[in-house]
């Protein structure tokens, strides 16, 4: 199995038409058909159901398509890294990001690192915690900005920040009309809730409510912060999610949940059994210096709105 053949297969799977795929690959149709047949013979499985006008992926074809995308991404990444070895500090940093505050933290690091190393390029990938960690384990990203706790057996990293858990409340809801930036957890008892879909997060929220002798009334689960905000905008319910950096919204109000307050901690992580490249090591060192020097409050970076200062002793959720 050659990378070239995998690229042929991926384009064919995307077009689902041999003629269009051949045109996109700037080759004639018969050689492309022969390459696909050879791939099917190599795997001993049918990859496409062939119709009169279009193709349809089989289950085996769909599996190979997902794996082929990952293999080709990793091959391109490796090629870029080799090309960068002789150029000093250059190349591409592939960074996986969860939602919440992570993109804002990463944006400030990239802004500062770009000043020092203008030849470096960046590839960002956003997703749920599970998806980001999966890509990190597979080597599809160099670094990942994730939330603690995490798999310390296979990953290592540095603490880079924290934020409280908040309630995202529909603007017209009575809880949104209070003057305080905080609301006690007890005020959410009996309310219709939208919570993160990750199993560990759902269980943590369950235990959080149990601390006050209550149980959350979960209506909807989502891995996406934007979905949570959209649902709260439409008065579907109150979302419980980590606070993100200053996101003004005319249809929803965000309030820190207190009594007891909980926080999320962010970690810049990489694979424990993998030696980072020189470029990745430089970036990690920059982030460490950034945090130790508290550069976030320097004139170099734009920070919108006052960040919420949590009291000492707040536990991780």
Short mmCIF file of C-alpha atoms in Angstrom, two decimals:
data_model
loop_
_atom_site.label_atom_id
_atom_site.label_comp_id
_atom_site.label_asym_id
_atom_site.label_seq_id
_atom_site.Cartn_x
_atom_site.Cartn_y
_atom_site.Cartn_z
CA UNK A 1 0.00 0.00 0.00
CA UNK A 2 1.54 3.28 -1.14
CA UNK A 3 0.69 6.79 0.00
CA UNK A 4 -0.02 7.71 -3.62
CA UNK A 5 -2.65 4.96 -3.85
CA UNK A 6 -4.23 6.12 -0.58
CA UNK A 7 -4.48 9.66 -1.98
CA UNK A 8 -6.22 8.27 -5.08
CA UNK A 9 -8.66 6.39 -2.85
CA UNK A 10 -9.38 9.43 -0.64
CA UNK A 11 -10.21 11.66 -3.64
CA UNK A 12 -12.42 8.94 -5.11
CA UNK A 13 -14.21 8.50 -1.78
CA UNK A 14 -14.79 12.25 -1.60
CA UNK A 15 -16.07 12.57 -5.17
CA UNK A 16 -17.92 9.21 -5.30
CA UNK A 17 -17.48 9.34 -9.04
CA UNK A 18 -14.53 7.86 -10.94
CA UNK A 19 -14.69 10.40 -13.78
CA UNK A 20 -14.70 13.44 -11.47
CA UNK A 21 -12.02 11.91 -9.25
CA UNK A 22 -9.79 11.24 -12.26
CA UNK A 23 -10.23 14.84 -13.42
CA UNK A 24 -9.36 16.15 -9.97
CA UNK A 25 -6.23 13.97 -9.90
CA UNK A 26 -5.28 15.00 -13.47
CA UNK A 27 -5.20 11.41 -14.68
CA UNK A 28 -7.29 9.25 -16.97
CA UNK A 29 -10.10 7.07 -15.67
CA UNK A 30 -8.77 3.53 -16.45
CA UNK A 31 -5.54 3.84 -14.37
CA UNK A 32 -7.53 5.22 -11.44
CA UNK A 33 -10.01 2.34 -11.64
CA UNK A 34 -7.11 -0.10 -11.73
CA UNK A 35 -5.54 1.48 -8.63
CA UNK A 36 -8.82 1.17 -6.69
CA UNK A 37 -9.24 -2.48 -7.78
CA UNK A 38 -5.65 -3.22 -6.73
CA UNK A 39 -6.35 -1.68 -3.32
CA UNK A 40 -9.45 -3.85 -2.94
CA UNK A 41 -7.43 -6.94 -3.82
CA UNK A 42 -4.71 -5.97 -1.32
CA UNK A 43 -7.24 -5.61 1.51
CA UNK A 44 -9.40 -8.48 0.34
CA UNK A 45 -12.52 -6.36 0.67
CA UNK A 46 -14.88 -4.38 -1.53
CA UNK A 47 -14.41 -0.67 -0.91
CA UNK A 48 -17.14 0.74 -3.16
CA UNK A 49 -20.60 -0.28 -4.32
CA UNK A 50 -20.58 0.68 -7.99
CA UNK A 51 -23.74 2.22 -9.39
CA UNK A 52 -24.48 3.51 -12.88
CA UNK A 53 -23.68 7.13 -12.08
CA UNK A 54 -22.01 7.21 -8.71
CA UNK A 55 -20.18 5.13 -6.12
CA UNK A 56 -21.10 4.35 -2.54
CA UNK A 57 -18.63 3.47 0.20
CA UNK A 58 -18.99 0.08 1.85
CA UNK A 59 -18.41 -0.26 5.61
CA UNK A 60 -14.87 -1.39 4.82
CA UNK A 61 -14.43 1.58 2.51
CA UNK A 62 -15.65 4.02 5.16
CA UNK A 63 -13.18 2.55 7.67
CA UNK A 64 -10.29 2.82 5.20
CA UNK A 65 -11.29 6.41 4.38
CA UNK A 66 -11.04 7.45 8.04
CA UNK A 67 -7.69 5.69 8.47
CA UNK A 68 -6.35 7.00 5.15
CA UNK A 69 -7.07 10.60 6.19
CA UNK A 70 -5.12 10.07 9.43
CA UNK A 71 -2.21 8.34 7.65
CA UNK A 72 -1.91 11.07 5.02
CA UNK A 73 -2.07 13.82 7.66
CA UNK A 74 0.69 12.12 9.63
CA UNK A 75 2.79 11.63 6.48
CA UNK A 76 2.46 15.31 5.54
CA UNK A 77 3.32 16.35 9.09
CA UNK A 78 6.43 14.14 9.08
CA UNK A 79 7.54 15.54 5.73
CA UNK A 80 7.18 19.09 7.07
CA UNK A 81 9.20 18.24 10.18
CA UNK A 82 12.06 16.76 8.10
CA UNK A 83 12.08 19.82 5.85
CA UNK A 84 12.35 22.07 8.90
CA UNK A 85 15.35 20.28 10.41
CA UNK A 86 17.84 22.13 8.26
CA UNK A 87 16.17 25.54 8.56
CA UNK A 88 16.66 26.31 12.25
CA UNK A 89 13.56 27.36 14.16
CA UNK A 90 10.89 26.99 11.49
CA UNK A 91 8.26 24.48 10.51
CA UNK A 92 4.69 23.93 11.65
CA UNK A 93 3.32 23.44 15.16
CA UNK A 94 0.18 21.29 15.20
CA UNK A 95 -1.91 22.21 18.22
CA UNK A 96 -5.11 20.54 19.42
CA UNK A 97 -7.52 22.70 21.45
CA UNK A 98 -10.58 21.98 23.54
CA UNK A 99 -13.26 24.63 23.93
CA UNK A 100 -13.64 27.20 26.67
CA UNK A 101 -10.62 29.33 27.43
CA UNK A 102 -8.16 27.18 25.46
CA UNK A 103 -8.35 29.05 22.11
CA UNK A 104 -7.80 32.40 23.87
CA UNK A 105 -4.76 31.11 25.74
CA UNK A 106 -3.28 29.60 22.58
CA UNK A 107 -3.90 32.78 20.58
CA UNK A 108 -1.77 34.81 23.02
CA UNK A 109 1.05 32.27 22.96
CA UNK A 110 1.05 32.19 19.17
CA UNK A 111 1.03 35.99 18.96
CA UNK A 112 4.13 36.22 21.17
CA UNK A 113 5.94 33.23 19.67
CA UNK A 114 5.39 34.62 16.17
CA UNK A 115 7.26 37.78 17.14
CA UNK A 116 10.32 35.68 18.04
CA UNK A 117 10.06 33.06 15.30
CA UNK A 118 8.30 34.55 12.25
CA UNK A 119 9.07 31.51 10.04
CA UNK A 120 6.99 29.17 12.18
CA UNK A 121 3.52 28.24 10.95
CA UNK A 122 0.58 26.84 12.91
CA UNK A 123 -2.11 24.23 12.38
CA UNK A 124 -4.95 24.34 14.93
CA UNK A 125 -7.54 21.62 15.47
CA UNK A 126 -10.53 22.10 17.78
CA UNK A 127 -12.70 19.39 19.28
CA UNK A 128 -13.98 17.73 22.42
CA UNK A 129 -11.51 16.60 25.09
CA UNK A 130 -11.74 12.98 23.96
CA UNK A 131 -11.17 13.87 20.30
CA UNK A 132 -8.22 16.17 21.05
CA UNK A 133 -6.55 13.59 23.30
CA UNK A 134 -7.11 10.89 20.67
CA UNK A 135 -5.33 12.97 18.04
CA UNK A 136 -2.47 13.65 20.45
CA UNK A 137 -2.02 9.94 21.19
CA UNK A 138 -2.01 9.16 17.46
CA UNK A 139 0.64 11.80 16.77
CA UNK A 140 -1.65 13.94 14.63
CA UNK A 141 -0.94 16.98 16.81
CA UNK A 142 2.31 17.93 18.57
CA UNK A 143 0.69 19.49 21.62
CA UNK A 144 -2.80 19.62 23.07
CA UNK A 145 -4.42 22.15 25.35
CA UNK A 146 -6.70 19.96 27.49
CA UNK A 147 -8.44 19.97 30.86
CA UNK A 148 -7.31 18.22 34.03
CA UNK A 149 -7.55 15.51 35.17
CA UNK A 150 -5.90 13.66 32.28
CA UNK A 151 -4.04 10.41 31.53
CA UNK A 152 -0.69 11.04 33.26
CA UNK A 153 0.49 7.53 32.44
CA UNK A 154 0.74 8.29 28.73
CA UNK A 155 0.74 12.09 28.69
CA UNK A 156 2.68 14.80 30.47
CA UNK A 157 2.27 18.55 30.52
CA UNK A 158 2.33 21.89 32.30
CA UNK A 159 -0.44 23.82 34.07
CA UNK A 160 -1.41 26.90 32.05
CA UNK A 161 -4.53 28.35 33.66
CA UNK A 162 -7.93 27.81 35.26
CA UNK A 163 -11.45 29.19 35.24
CA UNK A 164 -14.66 28.66 37.22
CA UNK A 165 -17.68 26.68 36.13
CA UNK A 166 -20.60 28.91 35.22
CA UNK A 167 -24.30 28.82 34.51
CA UNK A 168 -25.27 30.19 31.09
CA UNK A 169 -28.77 31.51 31.73
CA UNK A 170 -31.44 32.70 29.25
CA UNK A 171 -31.67 36.49 29.47
CA UNK A 172 -35.35 36.45 30.52
CA UNK A 173 -34.90 33.86 33.26
CA UNK A 174 -35.34 35.22 36.82
CA UNK A 175 -31.83 34.01 37.78
CA UNK A 176 -30.34 36.20 35.05
CA UNK A 177 -31.81 39.36 36.62
CA UNK A 178 -29.85 39.26 39.87
CA UNK A 179 -27.06 41.82 40.27
CA UNK A 180 -24.50 39.37 41.64
CA UNK A 181 -21.94 37.81 39.24
CA UNK A 182 -22.44 34.55 41.16
CA UNK A 183 -25.35 32.23 41.89
CA UNK A 184 -25.34 29.38 44.43
CA UNK A 185 -25.50 25.82 43.09
CA UNK A 186 -28.70 25.33 45.11
CA UNK A 187 -30.49 27.84 42.83
CA UNK A 188 -30.04 25.39 39.92
CA UNK A 189 -31.83 22.54 41.70
CA UNK A 190 -34.98 21.71 39.75
CA UNK A 191 -33.90 23.75 36.72
CA UNK A 192 -33.67 22.18 33.26
CA UNK A 193 -29.96 21.78 32.56
CA UNK A 194 -27.65 21.41 29.56
CA UNK A 195 -24.36 19.74 30.51
CA UNK A 196 -21.14 18.47 28.86
CA UNK A 197 -21.57 15.05 27.25
CA UNK A 198 -18.24 13.64 28.40
CA UNK A 199 -18.95 10.83 30.87
CA UNK A 200 -16.44 12.03 33.47
CA UNK A 201 -17.93 15.56 33.37
CA UNK A 202 -21.50 14.32 33.77
CA UNK A 203 -20.45 12.21 36.75
CA UNK A 204 -18.56 15.16 38.28
CA UNK A 205 -21.63 17.40 37.98
CA UNK A 206 -23.72 14.63 39.54
CA UNK A 207 -21.31 14.50 42.51
CA UNK A 208 -21.30 18.30 42.73
CA UNK A 209 -25.06 18.40 43.23
CA UNK A 210 -24.81 15.47 45.64
CA UNK A 211 -22.63 17.68 47.88
CA UNK A 212 -25.74 19.78 48.60
CA UNK A 213 -28.06 16.77 48.73
CA UNK A 214 -29.59 17.31 45.30
CA UNK A 215 -29.62 15.84 41.80
CA UNK A 216 -29.28 17.71 38.48
CA UNK A 217 -32.20 17.64 36.03
CA UNK A 218 -30.29 17.13 32.77
CA UNK A 219 -32.29 17.67 29.59
CA UNK A 220 -29.49 17.78 27.04
CA UNK A 221 -25.84 16.75 26.72
CA UNK A 222 -23.40 18.34 24.30
CA UNK A 223 -19.66 18.36 23.72
CA UNK A 224 -19.81 21.78 22.11
CA UNK A 225 -19.75 25.08 24.02
CA UNK A 226 -21.42 26.88 21.11
CA UNK A 227 -24.32 24.40 21.22
CA UNK A 228 -24.73 25.06 24.94
CA UNK A 229 -24.86 28.82 24.40
CA UNK A 230 -27.33 28.46 21.50
CA UNK A 231 -29.67 26.27 23.58
CA UNK A 232 -29.60 28.71 26.48
CA UNK A 233 -30.24 31.61 24.09
CA UNK A 234 -33.47 29.92 23.03
CA UNK A 235 -34.59 29.34 26.64
CA UNK A 236 -34.22 25.56 26.37
CA UNK A 237 -32.48 25.47 29.72
CA UNK A 238 -29.50 26.61 31.77
CA UNK A 239 -26.11 25.36 30.60
CA UNK A 240 -23.36 24.34 33.00
CA UNK A 241 -19.96 24.80 31.32
CA UNK A 242 -16.52 26.21 32.10
CA UNK A 243 -16.36 29.99 31.82
CA UNK A 244 -14.78 31.20 28.61
CA UNK A 245 -12.90 34.45 28.15
CA UNK A 246 -15.31 37.40 27.73
CA UNK A 247 -18.01 36.28 25.30
CA UNK A 248 -20.75 38.96 25.43
CA UNK A 249 -24.20 37.76 24.41
CA UNK A 250 -27.44 39.71 24.15
CA UNK A 251 -29.62 36.65 24.76
CA UNK A 252 -27.83 34.91 27.64
CA UNK A 253 -26.14 35.79 30.91
CA UNK A 254 -23.17 33.96 32.42
CA UNK A 255 -22.83 33.69 36.22
CA UNK A 256 -20.21 31.87 38.28
CA UNK A 257 -21.67 28.97 40.24
CA UNK A 258 -20.76 29.15 43.94
CA UNK A 259 -21.46 27.45 47.27
CA UNK A 260 -19.52 25.32 46.48
CA UNK A 261 -17.53 26.86 43.64
CA UNK A 262 -15.64 24.54 41.27
CA UNK A 263 -12.95 25.18 38.67
CA UNK A 264 -11.43 23.63 35.58
CA UNK A 265 -7.65 23.58 35.07
CA UNK A 266 -5.99 23.69 31.67
CA UNK A 267 -2.84 21.74 30.78
CA UNK A 268 -0.57 22.00 27.75
CA UNK A 269 0.14 18.31 27.15
CA UNK A 270 2.31 16.09 24.97
CA UNK A 271 3.03 12.37 24.71
CA UNK A 272 5.18 11.09 27.58
CA UNK A 273 6.99 8.47 25.47
CA UNK A 274 7.75 10.86 22.61
CA UNK A 275 10.69 13.26 22.40
CA UNK A 276 9.35 16.64 21.21
CA UNK A 277 11.05 18.26 18.22
CA UNK A 278 13.27 21.30 18.72
CA UNK A 279 10.44 23.55 17.54
CA UNK A 280 7.95 21.98 19.95
CA UNK A 281 10.44 22.26 22.84
CA UNK A 282 10.97 25.96 22.07
CA UNK A 283 7.21 26.53 22.07
CA UNK A 284 6.77 24.72 25.40
CA UNK A 285 9.58 26.80 26.91
CA UNK A 286 7.97 30.00 25.60
CA UNK A 287 4.66 29.04 27.23
CA UNK A 288 6.43 28.36 30.54
CA UNK A 289 8.17 31.76 30.40
CA UNK A 290 4.86 33.38 29.42
CA UNK A 291 3.14 32.01 32.52
CA UNK A 292 6.01 32.68 34.92
CA UNK A 293 6.34 36.25 33.64
CA UNK A 294 2.54 36.79 33.69
CA UNK A 295 2.78 38.20 30.16
CA UNK A 296 -0.99 37.97 29.73
CA UNK A 297 -1.26 41.31 31.55
CA UNK A 298 1.47 43.01 29.56
CA UNK A 299 0.75 45.72 26.98
CA UNK A 300 1.50 43.21 24.21
CA UNK A 301 -1.75 41.27 24.60
CA UNK A 302 -5.37 42.29 24.39
CA UNK A 303 -7.50 41.05 27.28
CA UNK A 304 -11.17 41.95 26.91
CA UNK A 305 -13.02 42.51 30.14
CA UNK A 306 -11.95 41.82 33.69
CA UNK A 307 -11.15 38.17 34.35
CA UNK A 308 -12.91 36.55 37.27
CA UNK A 309 -10.56 36.06 40.25
CA UNK A 310 -11.36 32.86 42.12
CA UNK A 311 -10.76 32.60 45.87
CA UNK A 312 -8.11 30.25 47.25
CA UNK A 313 -8.96 26.59 47.73
CA UNK A 314 -11.46 26.12 44.91
CA UNK A 315 -11.55 22.43 43.96
CA UNK A 316 -11.30 20.99 40.45
CA UNK A 317 -14.48 19.55 38.98
#
